[in-house]
PDB file of C-alpha atoms in Angstrom:
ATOM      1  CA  UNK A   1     -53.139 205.461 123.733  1.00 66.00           C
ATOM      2  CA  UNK A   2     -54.750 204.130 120.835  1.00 83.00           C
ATOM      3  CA  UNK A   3     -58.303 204.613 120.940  1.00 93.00           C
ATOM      4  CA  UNK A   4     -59.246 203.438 117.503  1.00 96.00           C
ATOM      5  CA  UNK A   5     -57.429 200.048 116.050  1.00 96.00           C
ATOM      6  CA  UNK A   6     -57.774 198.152 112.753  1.00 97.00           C
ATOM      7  CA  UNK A   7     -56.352 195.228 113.893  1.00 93.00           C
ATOM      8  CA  UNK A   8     -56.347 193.562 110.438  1.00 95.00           C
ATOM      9  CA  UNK A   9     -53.461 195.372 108.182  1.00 95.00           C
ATOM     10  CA  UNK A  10     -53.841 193.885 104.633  1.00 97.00           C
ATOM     11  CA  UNK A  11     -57.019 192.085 102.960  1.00 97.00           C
ATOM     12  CA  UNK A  12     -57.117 190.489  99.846  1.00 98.00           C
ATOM     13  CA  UNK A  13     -60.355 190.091  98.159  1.00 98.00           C
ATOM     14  CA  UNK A  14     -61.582 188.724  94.500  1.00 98.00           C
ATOM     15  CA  UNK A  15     -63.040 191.308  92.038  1.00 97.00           C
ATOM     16  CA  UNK A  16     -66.922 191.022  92.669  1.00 97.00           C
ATOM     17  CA  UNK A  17     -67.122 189.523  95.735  1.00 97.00           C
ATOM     18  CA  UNK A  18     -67.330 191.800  99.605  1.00 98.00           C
ATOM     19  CA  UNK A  19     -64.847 193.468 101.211  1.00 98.00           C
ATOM     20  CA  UNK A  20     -65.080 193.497 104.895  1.00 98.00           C
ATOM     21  CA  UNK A  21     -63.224 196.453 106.651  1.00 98.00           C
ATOM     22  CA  UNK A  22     -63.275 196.271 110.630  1.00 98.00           C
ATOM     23  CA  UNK A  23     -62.696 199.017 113.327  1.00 97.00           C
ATOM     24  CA  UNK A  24     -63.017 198.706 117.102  1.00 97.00           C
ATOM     25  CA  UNK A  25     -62.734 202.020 119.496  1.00 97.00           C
ATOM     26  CA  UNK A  26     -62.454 202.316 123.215  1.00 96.00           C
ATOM     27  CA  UNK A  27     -63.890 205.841 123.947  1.00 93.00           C
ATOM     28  CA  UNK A  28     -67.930 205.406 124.102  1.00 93.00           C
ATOM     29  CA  UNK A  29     -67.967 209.346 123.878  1.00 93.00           C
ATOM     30  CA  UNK A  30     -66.908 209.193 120.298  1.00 94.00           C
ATOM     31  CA  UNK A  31     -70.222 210.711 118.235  1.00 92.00           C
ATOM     32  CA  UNK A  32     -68.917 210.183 114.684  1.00 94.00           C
ATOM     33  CA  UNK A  33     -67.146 207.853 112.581  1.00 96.00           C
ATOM     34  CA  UNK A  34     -65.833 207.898 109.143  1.00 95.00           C
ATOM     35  CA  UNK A  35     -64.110 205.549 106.935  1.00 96.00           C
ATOM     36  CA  UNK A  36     -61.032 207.208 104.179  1.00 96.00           C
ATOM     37  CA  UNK A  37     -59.358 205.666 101.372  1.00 96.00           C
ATOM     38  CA  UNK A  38     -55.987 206.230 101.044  1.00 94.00           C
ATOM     39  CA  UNK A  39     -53.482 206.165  97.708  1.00 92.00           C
ATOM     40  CA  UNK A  40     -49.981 205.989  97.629  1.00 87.00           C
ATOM     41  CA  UNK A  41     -48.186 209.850  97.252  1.00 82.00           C
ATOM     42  CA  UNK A  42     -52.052 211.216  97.754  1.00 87.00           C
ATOM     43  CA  UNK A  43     -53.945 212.347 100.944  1.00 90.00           C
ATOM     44  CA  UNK A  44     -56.720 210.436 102.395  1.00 92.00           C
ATOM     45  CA  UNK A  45     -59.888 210.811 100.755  1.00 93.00           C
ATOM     46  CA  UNK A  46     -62.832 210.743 102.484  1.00 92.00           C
ATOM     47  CA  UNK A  47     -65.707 207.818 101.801  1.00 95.00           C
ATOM     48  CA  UNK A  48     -67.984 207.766 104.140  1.00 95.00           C
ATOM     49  CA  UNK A  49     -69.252 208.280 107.326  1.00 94.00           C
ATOM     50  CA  UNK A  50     -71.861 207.385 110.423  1.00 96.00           C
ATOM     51  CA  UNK A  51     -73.340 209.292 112.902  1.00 95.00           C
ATOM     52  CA  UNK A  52     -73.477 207.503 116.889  1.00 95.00           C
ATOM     53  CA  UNK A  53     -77.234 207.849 116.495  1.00 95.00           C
ATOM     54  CA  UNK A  54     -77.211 205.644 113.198  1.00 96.00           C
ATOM     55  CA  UNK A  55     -76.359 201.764 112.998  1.00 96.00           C
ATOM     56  CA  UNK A  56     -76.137 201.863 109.553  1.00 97.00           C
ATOM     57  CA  UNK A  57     -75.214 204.489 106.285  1.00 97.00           C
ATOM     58  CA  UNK A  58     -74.771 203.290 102.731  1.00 97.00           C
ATOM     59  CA  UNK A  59     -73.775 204.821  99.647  1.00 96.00           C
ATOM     60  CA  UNK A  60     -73.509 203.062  96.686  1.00 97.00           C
ATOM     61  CA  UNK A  61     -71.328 200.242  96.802  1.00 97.00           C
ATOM     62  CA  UNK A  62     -70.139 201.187 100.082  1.00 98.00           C
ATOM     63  CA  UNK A  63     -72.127 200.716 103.486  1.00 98.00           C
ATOM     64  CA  UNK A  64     -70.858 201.427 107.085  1.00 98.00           C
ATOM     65  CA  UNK A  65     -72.289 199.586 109.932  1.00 98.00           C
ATOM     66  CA  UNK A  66     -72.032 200.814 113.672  1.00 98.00           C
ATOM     67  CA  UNK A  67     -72.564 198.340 116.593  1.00 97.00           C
ATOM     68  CA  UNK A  68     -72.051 200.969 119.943  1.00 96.00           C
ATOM     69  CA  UNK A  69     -72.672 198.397 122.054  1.00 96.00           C
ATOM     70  CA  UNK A  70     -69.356 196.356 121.107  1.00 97.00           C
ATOM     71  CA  UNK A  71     -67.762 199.463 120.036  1.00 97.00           C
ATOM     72  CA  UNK A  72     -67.296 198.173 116.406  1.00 97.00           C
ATOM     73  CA  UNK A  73     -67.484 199.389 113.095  1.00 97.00           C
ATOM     74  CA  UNK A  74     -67.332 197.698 109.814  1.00 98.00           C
ATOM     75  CA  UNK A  75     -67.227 198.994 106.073  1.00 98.00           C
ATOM     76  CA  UNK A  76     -68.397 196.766 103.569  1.00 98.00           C
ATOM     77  CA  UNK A  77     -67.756 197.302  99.873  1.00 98.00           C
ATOM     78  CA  UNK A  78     -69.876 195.439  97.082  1.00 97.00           C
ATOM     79  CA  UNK A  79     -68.864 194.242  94.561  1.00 97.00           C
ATOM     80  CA  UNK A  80     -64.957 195.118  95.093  1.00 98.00           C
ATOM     81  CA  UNK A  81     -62.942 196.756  92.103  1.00 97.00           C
ATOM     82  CA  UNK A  82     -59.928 196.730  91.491  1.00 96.00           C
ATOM     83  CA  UNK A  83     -60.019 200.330  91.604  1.00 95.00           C
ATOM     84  CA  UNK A  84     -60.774 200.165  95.559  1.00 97.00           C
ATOM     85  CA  UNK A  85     -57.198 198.873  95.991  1.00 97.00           C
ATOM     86  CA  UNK A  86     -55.852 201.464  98.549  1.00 97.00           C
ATOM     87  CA  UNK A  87     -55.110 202.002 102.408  1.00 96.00           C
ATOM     88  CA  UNK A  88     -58.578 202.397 104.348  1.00 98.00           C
ATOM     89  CA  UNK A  89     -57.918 203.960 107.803  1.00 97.00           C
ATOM     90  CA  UNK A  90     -61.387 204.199 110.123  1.00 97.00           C
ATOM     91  CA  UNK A  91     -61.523 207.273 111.919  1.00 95.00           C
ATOM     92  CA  UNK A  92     -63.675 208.842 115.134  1.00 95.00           C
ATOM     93  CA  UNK A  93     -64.074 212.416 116.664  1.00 91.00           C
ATOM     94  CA  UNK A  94     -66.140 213.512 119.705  1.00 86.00           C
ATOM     95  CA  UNK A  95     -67.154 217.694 118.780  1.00 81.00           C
ATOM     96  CA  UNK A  96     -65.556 217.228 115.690  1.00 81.00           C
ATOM     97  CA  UNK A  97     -62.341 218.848 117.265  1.00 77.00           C
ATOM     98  CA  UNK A  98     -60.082 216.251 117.674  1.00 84.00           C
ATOM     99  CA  UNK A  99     -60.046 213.215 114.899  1.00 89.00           C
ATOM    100  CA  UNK A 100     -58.890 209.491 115.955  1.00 92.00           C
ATOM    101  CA  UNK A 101     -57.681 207.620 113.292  1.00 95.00           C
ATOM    102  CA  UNK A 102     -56.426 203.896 113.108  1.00 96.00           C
ATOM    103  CA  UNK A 103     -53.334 202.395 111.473  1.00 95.00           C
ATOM    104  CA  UNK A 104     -54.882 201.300 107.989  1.00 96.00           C
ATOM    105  CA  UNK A 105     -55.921 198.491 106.328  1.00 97.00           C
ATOM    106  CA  UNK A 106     -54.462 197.791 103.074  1.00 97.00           C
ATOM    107  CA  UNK A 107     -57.006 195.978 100.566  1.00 98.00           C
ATOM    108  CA  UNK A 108     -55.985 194.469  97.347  1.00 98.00           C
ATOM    109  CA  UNK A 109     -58.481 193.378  94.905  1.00 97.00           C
ATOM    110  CA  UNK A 110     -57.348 191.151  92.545  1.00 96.00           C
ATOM    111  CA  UNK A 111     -59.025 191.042  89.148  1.00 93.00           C
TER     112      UNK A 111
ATOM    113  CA  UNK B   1     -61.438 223.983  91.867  1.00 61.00           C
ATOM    114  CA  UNK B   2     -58.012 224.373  93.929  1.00 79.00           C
ATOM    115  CA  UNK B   3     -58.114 221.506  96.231  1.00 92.00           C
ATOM    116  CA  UNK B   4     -55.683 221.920  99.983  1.00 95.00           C
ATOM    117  CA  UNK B   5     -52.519 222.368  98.910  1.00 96.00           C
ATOM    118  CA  UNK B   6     -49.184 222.033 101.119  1.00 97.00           C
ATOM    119  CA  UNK B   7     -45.727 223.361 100.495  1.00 96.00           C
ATOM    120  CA  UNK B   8     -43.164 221.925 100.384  1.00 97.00           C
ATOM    121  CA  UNK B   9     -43.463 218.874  98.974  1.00 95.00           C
ATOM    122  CA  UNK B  10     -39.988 217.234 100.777  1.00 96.00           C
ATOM    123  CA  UNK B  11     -38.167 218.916 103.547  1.00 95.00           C
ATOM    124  CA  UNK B  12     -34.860 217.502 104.940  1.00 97.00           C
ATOM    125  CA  UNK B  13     -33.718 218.833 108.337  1.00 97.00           C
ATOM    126  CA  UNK B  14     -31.231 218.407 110.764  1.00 97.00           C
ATOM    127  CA  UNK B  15     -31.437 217.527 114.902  1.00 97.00           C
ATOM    128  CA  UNK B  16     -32.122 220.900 116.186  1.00 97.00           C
ATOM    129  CA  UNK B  17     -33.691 223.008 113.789  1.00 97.00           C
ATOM    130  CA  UNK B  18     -36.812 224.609 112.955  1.00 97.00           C
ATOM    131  CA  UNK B  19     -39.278 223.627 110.521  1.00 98.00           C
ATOM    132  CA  UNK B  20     -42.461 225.662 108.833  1.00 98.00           C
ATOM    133  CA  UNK B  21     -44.464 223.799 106.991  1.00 98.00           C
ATOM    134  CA  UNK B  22     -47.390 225.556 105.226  1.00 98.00           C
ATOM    135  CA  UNK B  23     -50.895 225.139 104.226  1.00 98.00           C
ATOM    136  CA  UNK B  24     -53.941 226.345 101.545  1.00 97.00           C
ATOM    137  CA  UNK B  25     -57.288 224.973 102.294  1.00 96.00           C
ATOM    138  CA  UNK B  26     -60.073 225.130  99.980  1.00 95.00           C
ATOM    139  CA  UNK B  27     -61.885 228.153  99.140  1.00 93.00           C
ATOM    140  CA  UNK B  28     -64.405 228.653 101.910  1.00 91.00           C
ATOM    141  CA  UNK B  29     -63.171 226.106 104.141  1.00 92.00           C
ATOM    142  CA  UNK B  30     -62.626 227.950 107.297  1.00 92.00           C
ATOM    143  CA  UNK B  31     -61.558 224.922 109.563  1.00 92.00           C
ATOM    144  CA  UNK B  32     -57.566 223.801 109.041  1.00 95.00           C
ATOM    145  CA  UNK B  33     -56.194 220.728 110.868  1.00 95.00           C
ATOM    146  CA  UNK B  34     -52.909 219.301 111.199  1.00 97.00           C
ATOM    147  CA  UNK B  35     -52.052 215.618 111.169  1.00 96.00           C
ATOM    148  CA  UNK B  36     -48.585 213.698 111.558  1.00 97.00           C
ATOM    149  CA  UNK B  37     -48.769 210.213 109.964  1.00 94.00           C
ATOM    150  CA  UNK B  38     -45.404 208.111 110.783  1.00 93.00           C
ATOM    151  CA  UNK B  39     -44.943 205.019 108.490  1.00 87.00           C
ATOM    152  CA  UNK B  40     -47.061 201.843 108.758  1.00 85.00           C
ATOM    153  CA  UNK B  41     -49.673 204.172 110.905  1.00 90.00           C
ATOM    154  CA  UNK B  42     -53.095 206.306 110.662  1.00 93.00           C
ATOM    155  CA  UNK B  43     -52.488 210.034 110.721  1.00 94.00           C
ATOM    156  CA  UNK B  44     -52.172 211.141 114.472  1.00 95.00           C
ATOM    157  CA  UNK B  45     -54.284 214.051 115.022  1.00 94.00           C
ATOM    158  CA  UNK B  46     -51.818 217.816 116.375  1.00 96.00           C
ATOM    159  CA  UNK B  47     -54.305 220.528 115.761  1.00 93.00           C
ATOM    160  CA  UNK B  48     -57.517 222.197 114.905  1.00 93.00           C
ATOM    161  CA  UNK B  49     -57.963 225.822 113.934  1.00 93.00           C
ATOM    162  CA  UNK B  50     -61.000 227.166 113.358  1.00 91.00           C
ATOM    163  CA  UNK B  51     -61.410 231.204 112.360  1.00 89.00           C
ATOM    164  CA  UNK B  52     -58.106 231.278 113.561  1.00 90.00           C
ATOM    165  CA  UNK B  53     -58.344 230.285 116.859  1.00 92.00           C
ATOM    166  CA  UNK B  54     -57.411 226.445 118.201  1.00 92.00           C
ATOM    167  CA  UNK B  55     -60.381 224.228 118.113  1.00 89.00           C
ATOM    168  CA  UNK B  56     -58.259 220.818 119.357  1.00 88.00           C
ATOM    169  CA  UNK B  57     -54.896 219.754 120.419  1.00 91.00           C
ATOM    170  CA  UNK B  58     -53.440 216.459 120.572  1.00 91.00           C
ATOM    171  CA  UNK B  59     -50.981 214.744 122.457  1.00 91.00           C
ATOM    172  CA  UNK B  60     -47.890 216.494 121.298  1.00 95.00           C
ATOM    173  CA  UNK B  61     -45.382 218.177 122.829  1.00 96.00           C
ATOM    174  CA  UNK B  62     -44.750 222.147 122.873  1.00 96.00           C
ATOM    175  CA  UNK B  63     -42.087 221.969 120.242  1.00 97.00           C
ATOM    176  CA  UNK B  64     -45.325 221.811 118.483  1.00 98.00           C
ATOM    177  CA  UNK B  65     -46.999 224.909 116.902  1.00 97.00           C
ATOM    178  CA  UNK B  66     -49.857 226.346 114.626  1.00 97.00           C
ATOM    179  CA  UNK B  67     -51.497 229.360 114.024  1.00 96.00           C
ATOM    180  CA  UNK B  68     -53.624 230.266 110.887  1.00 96.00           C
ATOM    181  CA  UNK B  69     -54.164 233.494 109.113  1.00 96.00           C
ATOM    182  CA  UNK B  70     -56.850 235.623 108.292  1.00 95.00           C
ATOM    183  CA  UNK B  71     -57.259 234.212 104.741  1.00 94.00           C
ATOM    184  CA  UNK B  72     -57.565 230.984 106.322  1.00 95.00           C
ATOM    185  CA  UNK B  73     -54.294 229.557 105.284  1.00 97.00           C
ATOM    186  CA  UNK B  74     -51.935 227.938 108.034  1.00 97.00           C
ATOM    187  CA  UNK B  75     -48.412 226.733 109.079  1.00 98.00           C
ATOM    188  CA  UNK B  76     -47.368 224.356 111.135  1.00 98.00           C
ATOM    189  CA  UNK B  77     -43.713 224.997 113.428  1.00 98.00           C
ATOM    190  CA  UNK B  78     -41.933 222.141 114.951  1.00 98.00           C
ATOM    191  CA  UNK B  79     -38.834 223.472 116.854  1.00 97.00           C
ATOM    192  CA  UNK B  80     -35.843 221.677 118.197  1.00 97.00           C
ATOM    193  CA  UNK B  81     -36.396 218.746 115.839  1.00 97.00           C
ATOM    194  CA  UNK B  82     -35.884 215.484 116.749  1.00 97.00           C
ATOM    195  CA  UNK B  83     -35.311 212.082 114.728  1.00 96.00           C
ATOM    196  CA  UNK B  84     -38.637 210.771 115.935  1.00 95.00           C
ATOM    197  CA  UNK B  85     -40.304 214.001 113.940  1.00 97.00           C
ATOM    198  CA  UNK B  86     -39.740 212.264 110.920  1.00 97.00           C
ATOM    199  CA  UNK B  87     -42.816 211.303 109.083  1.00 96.00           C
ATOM    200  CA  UNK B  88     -45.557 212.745 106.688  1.00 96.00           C
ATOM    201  CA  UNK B  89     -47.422 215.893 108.369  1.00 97.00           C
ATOM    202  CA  UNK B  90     -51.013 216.003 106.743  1.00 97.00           C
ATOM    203  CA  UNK B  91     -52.976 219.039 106.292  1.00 97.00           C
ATOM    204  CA  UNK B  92     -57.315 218.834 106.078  1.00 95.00           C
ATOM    205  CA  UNK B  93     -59.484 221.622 105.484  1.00 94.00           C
ATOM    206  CA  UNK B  94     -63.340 221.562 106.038  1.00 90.00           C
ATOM    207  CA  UNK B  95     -66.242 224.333 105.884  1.00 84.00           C
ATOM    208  CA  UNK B  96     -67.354 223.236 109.081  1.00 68.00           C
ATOM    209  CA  UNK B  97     -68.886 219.851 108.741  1.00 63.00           C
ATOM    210  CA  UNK B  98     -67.117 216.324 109.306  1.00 69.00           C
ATOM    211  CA  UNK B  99     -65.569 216.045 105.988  1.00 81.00           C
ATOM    212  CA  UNK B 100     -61.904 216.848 106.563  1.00 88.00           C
ATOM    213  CA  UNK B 101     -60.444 217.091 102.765  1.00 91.00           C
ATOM    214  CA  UNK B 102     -56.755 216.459 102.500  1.00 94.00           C
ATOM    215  CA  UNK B 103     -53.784 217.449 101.068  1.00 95.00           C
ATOM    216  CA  UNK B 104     -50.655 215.173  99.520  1.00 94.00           C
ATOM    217  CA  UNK B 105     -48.845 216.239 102.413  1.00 95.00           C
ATOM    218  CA  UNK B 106     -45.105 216.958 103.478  1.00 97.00           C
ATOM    219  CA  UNK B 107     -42.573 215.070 103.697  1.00 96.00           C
ATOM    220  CA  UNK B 108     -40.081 215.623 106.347  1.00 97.00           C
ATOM    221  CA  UNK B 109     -36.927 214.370 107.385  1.00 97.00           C
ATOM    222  CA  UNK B 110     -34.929 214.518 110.133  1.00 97.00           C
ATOM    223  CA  UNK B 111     -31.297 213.712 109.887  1.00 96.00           C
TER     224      UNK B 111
END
């Protein structure tokens, strides 16, 4: 039962230009979502996140935008570095006591 | 600062056995959880433990268990492994909040 998907599982994006990340979920109780970045032999790290009351959260370079309505998020990164080159897997949680996560997307900036 | 650390590193088992894997959140974080992240997919939520008691459960079987200790530490028993239990098992600690921090993880195989 997979309640949050990242259907897209590798992006490839020039240095300087946007990196669009997208997430759809299927539970509408879901009241939080949050976006981690993910190196090889390292744990996920967290980035960012949105509360179901917000539409919208940026920080920095990196903004998450939350459309309830067609149960989608998206992370957008701008300008891309090569540093950003990692697994991003979108995650949700209802109470914060159970965490739904998807199965990745793997980005690759290329200088 | 310490960040969560998990022990061991590699763990190779056989059909059948029992495994303990263990983990050291963050000073102060008083919320462990457990994940199990199979290759090629997002880190499937197992448990929640919050001032040692369980917060969350996901869809795993009984072979499945946690418990965490008054210094907040954890460990994570699988018993009567089974191939299928091989994969990376993911350990996050938070104060209380959203933001799960992780550890490198274990890496277990079943043979």
């Amino acid at each position: 039962d997979q309640q949050v998907k990242q259907n897209s599982p590798s992006l490839s994006v020039q240095e300087g230009r946007i990196s669009i990340l997208n997430c759809d979920y299927t539970n509408s109780m879901f009241d939080y979502f949050l976006w981690y970045k993910k190196y090889p032999a390292e744990g996920p790290t967290f980035l960012i996140s949105i509360s179901s009351i917000k539409d919208k959260n940026e920080d920095g370079r990196f903004t998450v935008f939350l459309n309830k309505s067609a149960k989608h998020l998206s992370l957008h990164i701008v300008p891309s570095q090569p540093g950003d080159s990692a697994v991003y897997f979108c995650a949700a949680t209802y109470n914060f006591n159970k965490f739904y996560f998807g199965s990745g997307t793997k980005l690759n900036v290329k200088p | 600062d310490a960040g969560v650390t998990q022990s061991p590193t590699h763990l190779i088992k056989t059909r059948g056995q029992h495994v303990t894997l263990r983990c050291s959140p963050i000073s102060g974080h008083k919320s462990v959880s457990w994940y199990q992240q199979v290759l090629g997919q997002g880190p499937q939520f197992i448990f929640q433990y919050y001032e040692k008691e369980e917060r969350g459960r996901g869809n795993f079987p009984d072979r499945f268990s946690a418990r965490q200790f008054p210094n907040y530490s954890s460990e994570l028993n699988v018993n009567a492994l089974l191939l299928g239990d091989s994969a990376l098992y993911l350990c996050a600690s938070s104060f209380v909040t959203e933001e799960q921090f992780f550890g490198p993880g274990t890496r277990l195989t079943v043979l």
